[in-house]
Amino acid sequence: MAKQLDYHTIREIFTRFQAVDPEPKGELEHVNAYTLVVAVALSAQATDVGVNKATRELFKIADTPEKMLALGEEGVIEHIKTIGLYRNKAKNVIKLSQILVDQYGGEVPNSRAALESLPGVGRKTANVVLNMWWGHPSQAVDTHIFRVGNRTGICPGKDVVAVERAIEDHIPVDFQHHAHHWLILHGRYTCVARKPKCGVCVIRDLCPFEDKTV
């Protein structure tokens, strides 16, 4: 775990991220808040590419909790069976859809506590939805962010909650909204797990990682 970087270095890092990609976007396809919740819940232990392939047709026929309930658990399974843990995920999609209809009038709530109470929705999913749909500066820490945060010293922490707190505490406010997208994309495409692509990294000179690749 690298030592926490100072404020000025972090500001320069995010200034560079912003220059390369001013409006970073999440890669999960969705058409509304409900399909975003479902897509993020399905993405646990699965790739965004795999989830998008499965949900592209699903969301054409079931883009509201009411339509998903009409499709039923077996109908959901038919669409998402290429995704890992699909049976349990289909069960959760139906359960959370029923709760949204019964308790929230079919609308997705915009509070973290309410979102986390939904089956299959954890803190990370709630933070993604709050950030991407309602523009909250919430930080969804996944394996990419955890790795990048600790490797670079941008937001080190012993667990995902500690990394989330480090983002909130140390990344300048004007970069908070897009912070987790920049970090995810950096970890997904440049600062990869086994052989980070340090040779093409825009923050190479600012990064304290000792085992940089050529």
Short mmCIF file of C-alpha atoms in Angstrom, two decimals:
data_model
loop_
_atom_site.label_atom_id
_atom_site.label_comp_id
_atom_site.label_asym_id
_atom_site.label_seq_id
_atom_site.Cartn_x
_atom_site.Cartn_y
_atom_site.Cartn_z
CA MET A 1 0.00 0.00 0.00
CA ALA A 2 1.47 3.34 -1.05
CA LYS A 3 1.47 6.31 1.30
CA GLN A 4 -1.33 8.85 0.87
CA LEU A 5 -0.35 11.43 -1.77
CA ASP A 6 -0.47 15.13 -0.95
CA TYR A 7 -3.27 17.42 -2.12
CA HIS A 8 -1.31 19.14 -4.91
CA THR A 9 -0.20 15.84 -6.47
CA ILE A 10 -3.76 14.48 -6.39
CA ARG A 11 -5.07 17.68 -7.98
CA GLU A 12 -2.52 17.35 -10.79
CA ILE A 13 -3.47 13.67 -11.31
CA PHE A 14 -7.15 14.47 -11.71
CA THR A 15 -6.40 17.50 -13.85
CA ARG A 16 -4.66 15.10 -16.25
CA PHE A 17 -7.48 12.55 -16.08
CA GLN A 18 -9.94 15.33 -16.88
CA ALA A 19 -7.85 16.57 -19.81
CA VAL A 20 -7.86 13.08 -21.36
CA ASP A 21 -11.55 12.35 -20.65
CA PRO A 22 -13.59 15.41 -19.53
CA GLU A 23 -16.89 13.53 -19.09
CA PRO A 24 -16.15 9.91 -18.13
CA LYS A 25 -19.15 7.60 -18.26
CA GLY A 26 -20.00 4.27 -16.71
CA GLU A 27 -19.99 1.46 -19.25
CA LEU A 28 -23.18 -0.33 -18.15
CA GLU A 29 -26.02 0.29 -20.60
CA HIS A 30 -29.29 1.54 -19.13
CA VAL A 31 -32.30 3.66 -20.09
CA ASN A 32 -33.54 4.86 -16.69
CA ALA A 33 -32.83 4.64 -12.96
CA TYR A 34 -34.50 1.23 -12.70
CA THR A 35 -32.49 -0.41 -15.46
CA LEU A 36 -29.33 1.12 -13.98
CA VAL A 37 -30.07 -0.52 -10.61
CA VAL A 38 -30.68 -3.86 -12.31
CA ALA A 39 -27.58 -3.60 -14.50
CA VAL A 40 -25.29 -2.73 -11.59
CA ALA A 41 -26.76 -5.50 -9.44
CA LEU A 42 -26.16 -7.98 -12.27
CA SER A 43 -22.57 -6.79 -12.71
CA ALA A 44 -21.35 -8.30 -9.44
CA GLN A 45 -18.65 -10.86 -10.34
CA ALA A 46 -19.34 -10.22 -14.03
CA THR A 47 -17.97 -7.90 -16.71
CA ASP A 48 -19.82 -4.85 -17.97
CA VAL A 49 -19.52 -6.24 -21.51
CA GLY A 50 -21.17 -9.49 -20.45
CA VAL A 51 -23.96 -7.68 -18.58
CA ASN A 52 -24.65 -5.36 -21.51
CA LYS A 53 -24.90 -8.32 -23.89
CA ALA A 54 -27.48 -9.96 -21.60
CA THR A 55 -29.54 -6.86 -20.77
CA ARG A 56 -29.74 -5.33 -24.23
CA GLU A 57 -32.76 -7.46 -25.16
CA LEU A 58 -34.06 -7.73 -21.59
CA PHE A 59 -34.42 -3.96 -21.19
CA LYS A 60 -36.28 -3.68 -24.49
CA ILE A 61 -39.15 -5.63 -22.96
CA ALA A 62 -38.70 -4.94 -19.24
CA ASP A 63 -37.55 -1.41 -18.44
CA THR A 64 -39.81 -0.93 -15.39
CA PRO A 65 -40.33 -3.05 -12.27
CA GLU A 66 -43.88 -3.79 -13.36
CA LYS A 67 -42.75 -5.17 -16.72
CA MET A 68 -39.98 -7.19 -15.04
CA LEU A 69 -42.52 -8.76 -12.67
CA ALA A 70 -44.73 -9.61 -15.64
CA LEU A 71 -41.75 -11.32 -17.27
CA GLY A 72 -41.20 -13.43 -14.15
CA GLU A 73 -38.14 -15.10 -12.71
CA GLU A 74 -37.86 -17.74 -15.44
CA GLY A 75 -38.19 -15.07 -18.11
CA VAL A 76 -35.38 -13.07 -16.50
CA ILE A 77 -33.22 -16.21 -16.33
CA GLU A 78 -33.63 -16.77 -20.06
CA HIS A 79 -32.08 -13.36 -20.72
CA ILE A 80 -29.28 -13.37 -18.14
CA LYS A 81 -28.15 -17.03 -18.07
CA THR A 82 -24.82 -16.09 -19.67
CA ILE A 83 -23.97 -14.10 -16.49
CA GLY A 84 -22.43 -15.74 -13.44
CA LEU A 85 -24.77 -16.54 -10.52
CA TYR A 86 -27.71 -15.87 -12.85
CA ARG A 87 -30.32 -17.82 -10.87
CA ASN A 88 -29.72 -15.94 -7.64
CA LYS A 89 -29.48 -12.65 -9.52
CA ALA A 90 -32.78 -13.30 -11.31
CA LYS A 91 -34.40 -14.00 -7.95
CA ASN A 92 -33.06 -10.73 -6.57
CA VAL A 93 -34.20 -8.74 -9.62
CA ILE A 94 -37.76 -10.01 -9.13
CA LYS A 95 -37.65 -9.38 -5.37
CA LEU A 96 -36.30 -5.83 -5.70
CA SER A 97 -38.84 -5.10 -8.45
CA GLN A 98 -41.66 -6.21 -6.15
CA ILE A 99 -40.37 -3.99 -3.33
CA LEU A 100 -40.12 -1.01 -5.69
CA VAL A 101 -43.74 -1.52 -6.75
CA ASP A 102 -45.07 -2.18 -3.23
CA GLN A 103 -43.10 0.43 -1.28
CA TYR A 104 -41.99 3.11 -3.74
CA GLY A 105 -44.73 3.28 -6.35
CA GLY A 106 -42.48 1.69 -8.97
CA GLU A 107 -39.86 4.44 -8.61
CA VAL A 108 -36.23 3.98 -7.59
CA PRO A 109 -35.51 5.76 -4.27
CA ASN A 110 -32.65 8.25 -4.16
CA SER A 111 -31.33 7.49 -0.68
CA ARG A 112 -28.43 5.15 0.02
CA ALA A 113 -30.24 3.43 2.90
CA ALA A 114 -33.32 2.71 0.79
CA LEU A 115 -31.24 1.43 -2.11
CA GLU A 116 -29.12 -0.79 0.13
CA SER A 117 -32.28 -2.35 1.55
CA LEU A 118 -33.11 -3.82 -1.88
CA PRO A 119 -32.16 -7.50 -2.49
CA GLY A 120 -28.86 -7.79 -4.37
CA VAL A 121 -28.04 -4.10 -3.91
CA GLY A 122 -25.02 -3.34 -1.76
CA ARG A 123 -23.15 -0.16 -0.94
CA LYS A 124 -21.27 -0.16 -4.24
CA THR A 125 -24.45 -0.52 -6.32
CA ALA A 126 -26.18 2.19 -4.29
CA ASN A 127 -23.25 4.55 -4.79
CA VAL A 128 -23.16 3.93 -8.55
CA VAL A 129 -26.87 4.73 -8.87
CA LEU A 130 -26.65 7.82 -6.65
CA ASN A 131 -23.69 9.10 -8.66
CA MET A 132 -24.74 8.24 -12.20
CA TRP A 133 -28.45 8.98 -11.96
CA TRP A 134 -28.79 11.71 -9.36
CA GLY A 135 -25.36 13.30 -9.61
CA HIS A 136 -24.39 12.72 -5.99
CA PRO A 137 -20.61 12.77 -5.39
CA SER A 138 -20.80 9.19 -4.07
CA GLN A 139 -17.87 6.86 -4.65
CA ALA A 140 -18.44 3.28 -5.75
CA VAL A 141 -15.26 1.38 -4.90
CA ASP A 142 -14.68 -1.77 -6.94
CA THR A 143 -11.59 -3.96 -7.35
CA HIS A 144 -10.11 -1.55 -9.92
CA ILE A 145 -10.41 1.48 -7.64
CA PHE A 146 -9.14 -0.49 -4.65
CA ARG A 147 -6.04 -1.52 -6.63
CA VAL A 148 -5.38 1.90 -8.17
CA GLY A 149 -6.00 3.72 -4.89
CA ASN A 150 -3.51 1.59 -3.00
CA ARG A 151 -0.95 1.25 -5.78
CA THR A 152 -0.75 4.98 -6.55
CA GLY A 153 -1.42 6.48 -3.13
CA ILE A 154 -4.37 8.46 -4.48
CA CYS A 155 -6.76 6.87 -2.00
CA PRO A 156 -5.13 4.04 -0.03
CA GLY A 157 -7.10 1.96 2.44
CA LYS A 158 -7.22 -1.53 3.91
CA ASP A 159 -10.78 -2.15 2.70
CA VAL A 160 -13.30 -0.65 0.27
CA VAL A 161 -14.91 1.58 2.90
CA ALA A 162 -11.50 3.01 3.87
CA VAL A 163 -10.73 3.69 0.18
CA GLU A 164 -14.14 5.33 -0.24
CA ARG A 165 -13.41 7.59 2.74
CA ALA A 166 -9.96 8.42 1.35
CA ILE A 167 -11.54 9.52 -1.95
CA GLU A 168 -14.00 11.74 -0.10
CA ASP A 169 -11.30 13.16 2.19
CA HIS A 170 -8.43 13.72 -0.24
CA ILE A 171 -9.73 14.25 -3.78
CA PRO A 172 -10.57 17.92 -4.48
CA VAL A 173 -14.29 18.70 -4.43
CA ASP A 174 -14.39 19.81 -8.07
CA PHE A 175 -13.26 16.32 -9.15
CA GLN A 176 -15.50 14.32 -6.78
CA HIS A 177 -18.41 13.76 -9.15
CA HIS A 178 -16.36 11.91 -11.78
CA ALA A 179 -13.62 10.59 -9.47
CA HIS A 180 -14.74 6.98 -9.33
CA HIS A 181 -15.24 6.81 -13.11
CA TRP A 182 -11.73 8.12 -13.79
CA LEU A 183 -10.26 5.66 -11.30
CA ILE A 184 -12.25 2.69 -12.63
CA LEU A 185 -11.31 3.42 -16.24
CA HIS A 186 -7.67 3.95 -15.29
CA GLY A 187 -7.64 0.61 -13.49
CA ARG A 188 -9.53 -1.19 -16.24
CA TYR A 189 -7.40 -0.04 -19.17
CA THR A 190 -4.05 1.27 -17.90
CA CYS A 191 -3.25 0.40 -14.29
CA VAL A 192 -4.27 -3.23 -14.78
CA ALA A 193 -3.63 -5.89 -12.14
CA ARG A 194 -0.82 -8.05 -13.51
CA LYS A 195 1.13 -5.89 -15.94
CA PRO A 196 0.20 -2.23 -15.54
CA LYS A 197 0.78 -0.22 -18.72
CA CYS A 198 3.08 2.30 -17.08
CA GLY A 199 4.68 3.22 -20.40
CA VAL A 200 1.48 4.91 -21.60
CA CYS A 201 0.24 6.13 -18.20
CA VAL A 202 -0.52 9.86 -18.00
CA ILE A 203 0.40 9.97 -14.30
CA ARG A 204 3.53 7.82 -14.44
CA ASP A 205 5.79 10.61 -13.14
CA LEU A 206 3.47 11.26 -10.18
CA CYS A 207 2.93 7.64 -9.19
CA PRO A 208 5.08 6.13 -6.38
CA PHE A 209 4.52 2.50 -7.52
CA GLU A 210 7.95 0.89 -7.31
CA ASP A 211 7.48 -1.93 -9.82
CA LYS A 212 6.66 0.21 -12.84
CA THR A 213 6.73 -1.58 -16.18
CA VAL A 214 8.70 -0.21 -19.10
#
